[in-house]
Coordinates of C-alpha atoms and ligand atoms in Angstrom, one line a residue:
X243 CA 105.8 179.4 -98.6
X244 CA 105.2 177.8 -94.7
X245 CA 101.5 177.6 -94.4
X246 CA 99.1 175.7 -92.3
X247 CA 96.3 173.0 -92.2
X248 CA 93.4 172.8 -89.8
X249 CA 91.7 169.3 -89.6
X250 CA 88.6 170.2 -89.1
X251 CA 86.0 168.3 -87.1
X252 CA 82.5 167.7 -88.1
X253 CA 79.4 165.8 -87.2
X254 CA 76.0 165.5 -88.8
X255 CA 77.0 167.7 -91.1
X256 CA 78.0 170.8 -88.9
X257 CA 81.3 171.8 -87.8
X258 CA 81.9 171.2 -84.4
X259 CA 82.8 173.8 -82.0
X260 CA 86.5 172.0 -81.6
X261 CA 87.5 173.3 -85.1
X262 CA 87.6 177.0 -83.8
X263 CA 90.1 176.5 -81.6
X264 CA 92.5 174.9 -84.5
X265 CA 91.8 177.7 -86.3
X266 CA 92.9 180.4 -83.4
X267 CA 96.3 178.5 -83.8
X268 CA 96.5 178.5 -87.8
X269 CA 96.0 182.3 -87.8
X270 CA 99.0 182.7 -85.1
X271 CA 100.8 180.0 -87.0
X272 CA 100.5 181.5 -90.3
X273 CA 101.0 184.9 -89.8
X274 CA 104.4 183.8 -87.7
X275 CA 105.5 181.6 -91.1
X276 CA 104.6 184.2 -93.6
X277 CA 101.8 182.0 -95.0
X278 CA 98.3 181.3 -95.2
X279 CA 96.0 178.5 -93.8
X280 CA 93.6 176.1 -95.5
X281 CA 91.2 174.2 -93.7
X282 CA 90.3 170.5 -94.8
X283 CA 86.7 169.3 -94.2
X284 CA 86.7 165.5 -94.4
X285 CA 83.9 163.2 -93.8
X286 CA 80.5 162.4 -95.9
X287 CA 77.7 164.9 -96.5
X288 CA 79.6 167.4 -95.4
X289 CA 78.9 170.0 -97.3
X290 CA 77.2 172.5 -94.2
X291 CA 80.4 171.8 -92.3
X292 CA 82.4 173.0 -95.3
X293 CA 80.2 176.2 -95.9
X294 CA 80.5 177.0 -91.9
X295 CA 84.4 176.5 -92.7
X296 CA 84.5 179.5 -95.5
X297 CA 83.6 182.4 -93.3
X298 CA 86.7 181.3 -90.7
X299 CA 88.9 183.3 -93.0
X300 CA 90.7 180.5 -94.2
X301 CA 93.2 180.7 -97.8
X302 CA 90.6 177.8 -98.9
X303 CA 88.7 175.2 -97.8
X304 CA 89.6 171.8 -98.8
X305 CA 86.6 169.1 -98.8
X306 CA 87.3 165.3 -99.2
X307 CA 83.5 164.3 -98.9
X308 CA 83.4 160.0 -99.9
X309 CA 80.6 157.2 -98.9
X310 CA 83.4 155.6 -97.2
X311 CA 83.8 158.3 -94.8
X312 CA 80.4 158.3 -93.6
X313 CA 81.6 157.1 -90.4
X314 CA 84.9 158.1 -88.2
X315 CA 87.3 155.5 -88.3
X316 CA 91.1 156.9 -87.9
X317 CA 92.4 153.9 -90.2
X318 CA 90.0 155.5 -93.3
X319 CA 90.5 159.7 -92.2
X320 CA 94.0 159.1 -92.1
X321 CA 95.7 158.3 -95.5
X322 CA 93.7 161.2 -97.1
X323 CA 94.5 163.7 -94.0
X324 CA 98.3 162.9 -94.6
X325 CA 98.7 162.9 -98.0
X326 CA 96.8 166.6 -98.2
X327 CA 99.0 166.8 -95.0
X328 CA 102.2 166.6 -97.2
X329 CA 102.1 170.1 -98.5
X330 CA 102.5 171.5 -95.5
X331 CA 104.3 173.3 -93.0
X332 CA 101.9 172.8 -90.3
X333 CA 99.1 170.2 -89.6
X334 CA 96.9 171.2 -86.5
X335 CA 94.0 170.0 -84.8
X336 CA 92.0 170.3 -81.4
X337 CA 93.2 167.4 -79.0
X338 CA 89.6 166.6 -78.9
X339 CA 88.8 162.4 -78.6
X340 CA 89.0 162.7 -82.7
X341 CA 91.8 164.7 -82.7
X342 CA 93.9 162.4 -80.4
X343 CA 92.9 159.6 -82.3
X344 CA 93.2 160.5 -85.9
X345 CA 96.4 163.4 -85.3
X346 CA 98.5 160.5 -84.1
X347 CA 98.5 158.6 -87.1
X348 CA 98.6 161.4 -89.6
X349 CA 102.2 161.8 -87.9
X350 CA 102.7 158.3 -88.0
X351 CA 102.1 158.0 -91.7
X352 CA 103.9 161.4 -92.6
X353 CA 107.0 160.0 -90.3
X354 CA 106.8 164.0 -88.7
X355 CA 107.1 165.1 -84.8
X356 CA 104.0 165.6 -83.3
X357 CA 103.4 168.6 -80.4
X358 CA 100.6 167.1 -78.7
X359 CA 98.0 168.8 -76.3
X360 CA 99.7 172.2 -76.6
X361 CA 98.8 175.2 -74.5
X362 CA 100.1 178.1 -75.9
X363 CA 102.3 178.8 -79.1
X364 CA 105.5 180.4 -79.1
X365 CA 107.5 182.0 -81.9
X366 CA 111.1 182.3 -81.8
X367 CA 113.0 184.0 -84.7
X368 CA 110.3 183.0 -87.0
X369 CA 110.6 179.5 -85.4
X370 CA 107.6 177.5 -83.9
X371 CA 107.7 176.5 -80.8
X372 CA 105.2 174.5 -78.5
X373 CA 104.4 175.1 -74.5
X374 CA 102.3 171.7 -73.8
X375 CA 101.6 170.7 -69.7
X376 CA 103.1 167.8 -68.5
X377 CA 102.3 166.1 -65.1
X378 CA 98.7 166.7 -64.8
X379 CA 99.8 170.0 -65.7
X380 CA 102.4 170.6 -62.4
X381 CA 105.4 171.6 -65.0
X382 CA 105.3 172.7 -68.8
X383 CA 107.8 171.5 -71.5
X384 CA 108.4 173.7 -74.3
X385 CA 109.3 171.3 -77.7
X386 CA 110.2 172.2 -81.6
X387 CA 109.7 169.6 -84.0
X388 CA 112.1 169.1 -87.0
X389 CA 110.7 167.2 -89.2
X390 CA 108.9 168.7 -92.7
X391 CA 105.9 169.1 -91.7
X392 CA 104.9 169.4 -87.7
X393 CA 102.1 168.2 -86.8
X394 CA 100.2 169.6 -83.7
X395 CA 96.7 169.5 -81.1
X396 CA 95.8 172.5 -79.0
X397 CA 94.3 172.1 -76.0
X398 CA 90.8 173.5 -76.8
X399 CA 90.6 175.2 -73.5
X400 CA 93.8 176.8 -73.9
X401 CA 93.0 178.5 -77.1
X402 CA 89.9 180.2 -77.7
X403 CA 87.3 179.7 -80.6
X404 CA 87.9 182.0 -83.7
X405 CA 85.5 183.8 -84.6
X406 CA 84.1 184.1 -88.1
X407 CA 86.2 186.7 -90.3
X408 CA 83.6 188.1 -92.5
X409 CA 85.0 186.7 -95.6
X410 CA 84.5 183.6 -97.7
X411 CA 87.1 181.2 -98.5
X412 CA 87.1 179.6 -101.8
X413 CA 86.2 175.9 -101.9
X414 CA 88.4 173.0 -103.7
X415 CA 87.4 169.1 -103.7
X416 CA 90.6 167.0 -103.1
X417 CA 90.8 163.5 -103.9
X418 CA 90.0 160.2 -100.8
X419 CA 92.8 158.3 -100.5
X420 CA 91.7 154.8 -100.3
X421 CA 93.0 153.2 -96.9
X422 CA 95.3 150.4 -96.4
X423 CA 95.0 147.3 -95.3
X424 CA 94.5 148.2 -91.5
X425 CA 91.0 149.9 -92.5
X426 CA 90.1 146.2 -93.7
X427 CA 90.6 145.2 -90.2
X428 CA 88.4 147.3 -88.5
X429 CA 84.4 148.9 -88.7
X430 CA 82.2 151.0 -87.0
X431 CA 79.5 148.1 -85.4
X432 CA 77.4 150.9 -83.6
X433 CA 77.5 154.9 -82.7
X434 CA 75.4 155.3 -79.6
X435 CA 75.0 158.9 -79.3
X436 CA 74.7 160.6 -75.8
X437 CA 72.2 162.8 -76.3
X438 CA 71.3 165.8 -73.5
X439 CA 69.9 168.8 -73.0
X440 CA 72.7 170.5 -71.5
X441 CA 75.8 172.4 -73.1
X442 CA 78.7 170.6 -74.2
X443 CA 80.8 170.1 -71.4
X444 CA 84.2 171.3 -72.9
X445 CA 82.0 174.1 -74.2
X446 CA 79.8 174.9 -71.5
X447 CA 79.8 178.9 -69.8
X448 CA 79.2 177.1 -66.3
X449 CA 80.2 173.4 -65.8
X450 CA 78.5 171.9 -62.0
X451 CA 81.1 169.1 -61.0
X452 CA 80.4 166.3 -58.6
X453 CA 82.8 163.7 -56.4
X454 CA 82.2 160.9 -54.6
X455 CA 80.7 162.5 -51.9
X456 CA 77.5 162.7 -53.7
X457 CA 77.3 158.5 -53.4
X458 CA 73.8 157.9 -55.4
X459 CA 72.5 161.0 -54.9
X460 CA 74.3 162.6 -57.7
X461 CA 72.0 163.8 -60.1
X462 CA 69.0 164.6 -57.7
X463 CA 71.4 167.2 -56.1
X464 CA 73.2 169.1 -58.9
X465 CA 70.7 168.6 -61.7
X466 CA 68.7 171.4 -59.9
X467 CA 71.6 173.2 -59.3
X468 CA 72.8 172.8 -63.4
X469 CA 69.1 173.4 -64.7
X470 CA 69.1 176.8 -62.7
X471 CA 72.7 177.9 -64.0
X472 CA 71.5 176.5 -67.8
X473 CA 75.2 174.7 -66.8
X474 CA 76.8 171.1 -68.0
X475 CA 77.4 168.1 -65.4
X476 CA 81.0 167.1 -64.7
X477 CA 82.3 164.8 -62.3
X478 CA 85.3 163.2 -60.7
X479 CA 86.8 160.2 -61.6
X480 CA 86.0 158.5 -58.3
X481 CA 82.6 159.7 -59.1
X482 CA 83.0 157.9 -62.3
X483 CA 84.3 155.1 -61.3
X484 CA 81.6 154.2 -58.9
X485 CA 79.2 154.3 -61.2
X486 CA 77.6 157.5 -59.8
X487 CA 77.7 159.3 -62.8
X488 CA 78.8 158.4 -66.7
X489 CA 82.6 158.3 -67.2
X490 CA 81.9 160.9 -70.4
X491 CA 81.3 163.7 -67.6
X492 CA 85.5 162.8 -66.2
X493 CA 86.8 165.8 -65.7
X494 CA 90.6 165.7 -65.5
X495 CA 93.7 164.3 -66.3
X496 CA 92.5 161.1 -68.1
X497 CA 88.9 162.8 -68.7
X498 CA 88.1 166.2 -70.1
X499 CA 89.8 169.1 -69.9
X500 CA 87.8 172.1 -69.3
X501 CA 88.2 176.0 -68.1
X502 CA 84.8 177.8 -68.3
X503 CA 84.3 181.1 -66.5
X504 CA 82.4 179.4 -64.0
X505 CA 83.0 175.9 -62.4
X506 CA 81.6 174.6 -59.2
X507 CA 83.2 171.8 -57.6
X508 CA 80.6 169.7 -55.5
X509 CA 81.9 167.3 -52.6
X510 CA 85.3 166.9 -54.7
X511 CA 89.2 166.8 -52.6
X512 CA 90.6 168.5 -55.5
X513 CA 93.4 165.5 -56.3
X514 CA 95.9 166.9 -58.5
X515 CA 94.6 164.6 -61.7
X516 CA 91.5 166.4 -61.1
X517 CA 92.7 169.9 -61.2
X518 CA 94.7 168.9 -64.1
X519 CA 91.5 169.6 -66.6
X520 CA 89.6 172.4 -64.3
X521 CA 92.4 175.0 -62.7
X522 CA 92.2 177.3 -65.5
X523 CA 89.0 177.8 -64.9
X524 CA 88.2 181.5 -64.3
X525 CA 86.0 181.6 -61.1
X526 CA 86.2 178.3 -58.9
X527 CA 83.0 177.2 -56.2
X528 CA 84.2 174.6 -54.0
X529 CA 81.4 172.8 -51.2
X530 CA 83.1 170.6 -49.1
X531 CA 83.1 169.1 -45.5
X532 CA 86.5 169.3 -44.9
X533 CA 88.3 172.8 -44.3
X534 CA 91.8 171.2 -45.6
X535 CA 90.8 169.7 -48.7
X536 CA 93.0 170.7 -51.7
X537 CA 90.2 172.0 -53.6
X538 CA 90.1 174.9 -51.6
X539 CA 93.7 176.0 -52.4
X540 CA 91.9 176.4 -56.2
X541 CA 88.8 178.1 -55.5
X542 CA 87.8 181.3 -56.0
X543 CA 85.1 180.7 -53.8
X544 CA 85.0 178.2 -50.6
X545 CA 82.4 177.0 -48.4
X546 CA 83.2 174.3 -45.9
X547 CA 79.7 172.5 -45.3
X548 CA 77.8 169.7 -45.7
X549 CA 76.9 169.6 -49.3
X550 CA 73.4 168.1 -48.8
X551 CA 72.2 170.7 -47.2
X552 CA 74.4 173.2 -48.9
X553 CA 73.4 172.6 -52.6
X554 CA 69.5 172.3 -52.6
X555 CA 69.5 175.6 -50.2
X556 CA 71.6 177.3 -53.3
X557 CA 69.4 176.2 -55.2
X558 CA 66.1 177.9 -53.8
X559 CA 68.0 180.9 -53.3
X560 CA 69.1 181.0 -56.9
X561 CA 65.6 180.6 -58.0
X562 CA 64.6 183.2 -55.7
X563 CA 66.8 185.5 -57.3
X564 CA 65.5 184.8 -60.7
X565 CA 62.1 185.0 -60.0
X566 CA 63.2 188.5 -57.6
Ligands
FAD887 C1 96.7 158.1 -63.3 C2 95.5 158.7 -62.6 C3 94.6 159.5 -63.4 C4 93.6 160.1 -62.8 N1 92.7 160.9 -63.5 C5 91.7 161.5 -62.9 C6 90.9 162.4 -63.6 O1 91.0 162.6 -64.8 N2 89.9 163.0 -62.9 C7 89.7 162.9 -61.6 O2 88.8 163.5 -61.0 N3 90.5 162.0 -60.9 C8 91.5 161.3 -61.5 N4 92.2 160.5 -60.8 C9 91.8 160.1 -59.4 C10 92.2 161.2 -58.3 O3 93.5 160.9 -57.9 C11 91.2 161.1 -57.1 O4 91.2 159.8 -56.6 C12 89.8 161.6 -57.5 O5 89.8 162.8 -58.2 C13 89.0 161.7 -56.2 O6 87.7 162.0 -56.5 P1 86.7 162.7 -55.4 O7 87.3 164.0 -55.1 O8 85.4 162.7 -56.0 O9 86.8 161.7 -54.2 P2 87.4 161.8 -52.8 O10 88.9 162.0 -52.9 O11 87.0 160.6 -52.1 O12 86.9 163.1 -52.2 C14 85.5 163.3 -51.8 C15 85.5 164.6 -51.1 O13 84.1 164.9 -50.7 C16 84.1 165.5 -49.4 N5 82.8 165.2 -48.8 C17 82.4 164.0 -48.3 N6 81.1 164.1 -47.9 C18 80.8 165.4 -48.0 C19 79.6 166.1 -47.8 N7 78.5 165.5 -47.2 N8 79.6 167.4 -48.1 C20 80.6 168.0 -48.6 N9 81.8 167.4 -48.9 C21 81.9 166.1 -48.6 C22 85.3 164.9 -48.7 O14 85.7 165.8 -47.7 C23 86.3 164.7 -49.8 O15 87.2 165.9 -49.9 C24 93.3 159.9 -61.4 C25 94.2 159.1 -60.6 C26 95.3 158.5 -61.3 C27 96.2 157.7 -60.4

């Protein structure tokens, strides 16, 4: 029988949010091969992550749990993912950072096709076949991989999280595979958390974006505006870049890829390679100065101004509303 693997993803101990999204897949996956999925929880002390992974509805819940996976290192996940891998039709993550790093090289040691960053899952005579954007998202190529077992990310944004199934998968240890000689060559010197108040930005409800415009003003502009929405910071990569805010708030085509129901876009063109990781995004605010910037041809909602005065004016009429 075809079935399915979800690598899950987990940190201190929880599952992280990522993990739903596989498991959206695995159900449409399985149910298309006439199988079942199993979801493998991998890591050390990860026994939380694995109870969180029982009620997802899974087949069962595999747990590799080892000292010498305390920390995330692709060259020590990988041997074990692949060999657990080998019984199956399907291996999927999220294209999350950890998913694009470790997924890679599960394919690489399995010698199997990989569908990378997929958007949508097709079925064709009981075939599998993948719908993944391609040029900052301006086409889409639709690929089938032949090889034993396929291995596969969704695009978190593009497939949403599962919900729990109300059941309660049962639980089987599997053996670590101890890692070859590249794991020798590499170790995790440091892991310097960021640590915020704010949601997740690929899992925020509202996500308040910023561009270059803002200069060094950035965060005593749209702060207010995020605290009063409860909503994460973004940015642009040219806001990045100039050091105006931290490049893990990139949204875009070499940053994050995001599609909340609500997404403002603060002093921002709207450069293809940014709309790459925000288009999908259900309702689009865009403040800018200039009437013909591409951001406009995106948003839901456009007001051509000057977004100094714009924003904090938002602001106390947002709070007004609130208190009203
Ligand atoms: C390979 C590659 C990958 C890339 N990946 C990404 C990516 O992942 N994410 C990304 O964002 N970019 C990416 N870029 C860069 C992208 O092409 C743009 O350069 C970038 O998005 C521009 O950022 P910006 O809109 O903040 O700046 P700008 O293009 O400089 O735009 C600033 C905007 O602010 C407006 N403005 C100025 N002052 C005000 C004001 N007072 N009030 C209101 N509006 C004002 C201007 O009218 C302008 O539209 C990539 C580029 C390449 C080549």
């Amino acid at each position: 029988m075809a079935n399915v693997l979800v690598v899950a993803e987990s940190a201190e101990g929880k599952l992280r949010k990522t993990t739903h999204s596989a498991v959206t897949f695995a159900r449409q996956a399985a149910q298309a091969l006439g199988g079942a999925f199993s979801i493998l929880v991998i890591g050390h002390n990860v026994a939380g992550a694995a109870e969180e992974a029982r009620a997802l509805g899974a087949d069962k819940v595999l747990v590799a749990d080892d000292a010498s996976l305390k920390d995330y290192l692709a060259e020590r996940y990988a041997p074990t993912v692949a060999e657990v891998g080998k019984g199956y039709a399907v291996v999927v993550g999220t294209a999350s950072a950890y998913g694009k790093d470790l997924l890679a090289r599960v394919a690489g040691r399995l010698g199997s096709g990989y569908a990378a960053d997929i958007s949508e899952l097709l079925v064709e005579g009981g075939t599998l076949k993948y719908k993944r954007p391609m040029f900052a998202g301006n086409a889409f190529g639709i690929m089938s991989v032949s090889t034993p077992v396929q291995v596969v990310s969704v695009r978190q944004s593009a497939f949403a999280a599962a919900e729990p199934s109300g059941g309660s998968s049962d639980v089987a240890p599997v053996a670590v595979v101890a890692p070859g000689a590249a794991a020798s060559r590499i170790e995790m010197v440091s892991f310097d958390q960021v640590k915020s108040e704010r949601p997740e930005l690929t899992e925020a409800k509202v996500v308040v974006a910023g561009g270059r415009a803002l200069k060094e003003r950035f965060n005593e502009i749209l702060d207010p505006l995020a605290d009063t929405l409860t909503a994460a910071l973004g940015a642009s990569r040219a806001a990045c870049d100039a050091g105006y805010a931290p490049s893990d708030l990139q949204v875009g085509q070499t940053g994050k890829v995001v599609a909340p129901p609500l997404y403002f876009a603060i002093g921002i063109s709207g450069a293809i390679q940014h709309l790459a990781g925000m288009k999908n995004s259900k309702v689009i605010v865009a403040v800018n100065k200039d009437g013909d910037a591409p951001i406009f041809q995106v948003a839901d909602y456009g007001l051509v101004a000057d977004l100094f005065q714009v924003v904090p004016e938002l602001v106390k009429q947002l709070k007004a509303a609130k208190a009203g």
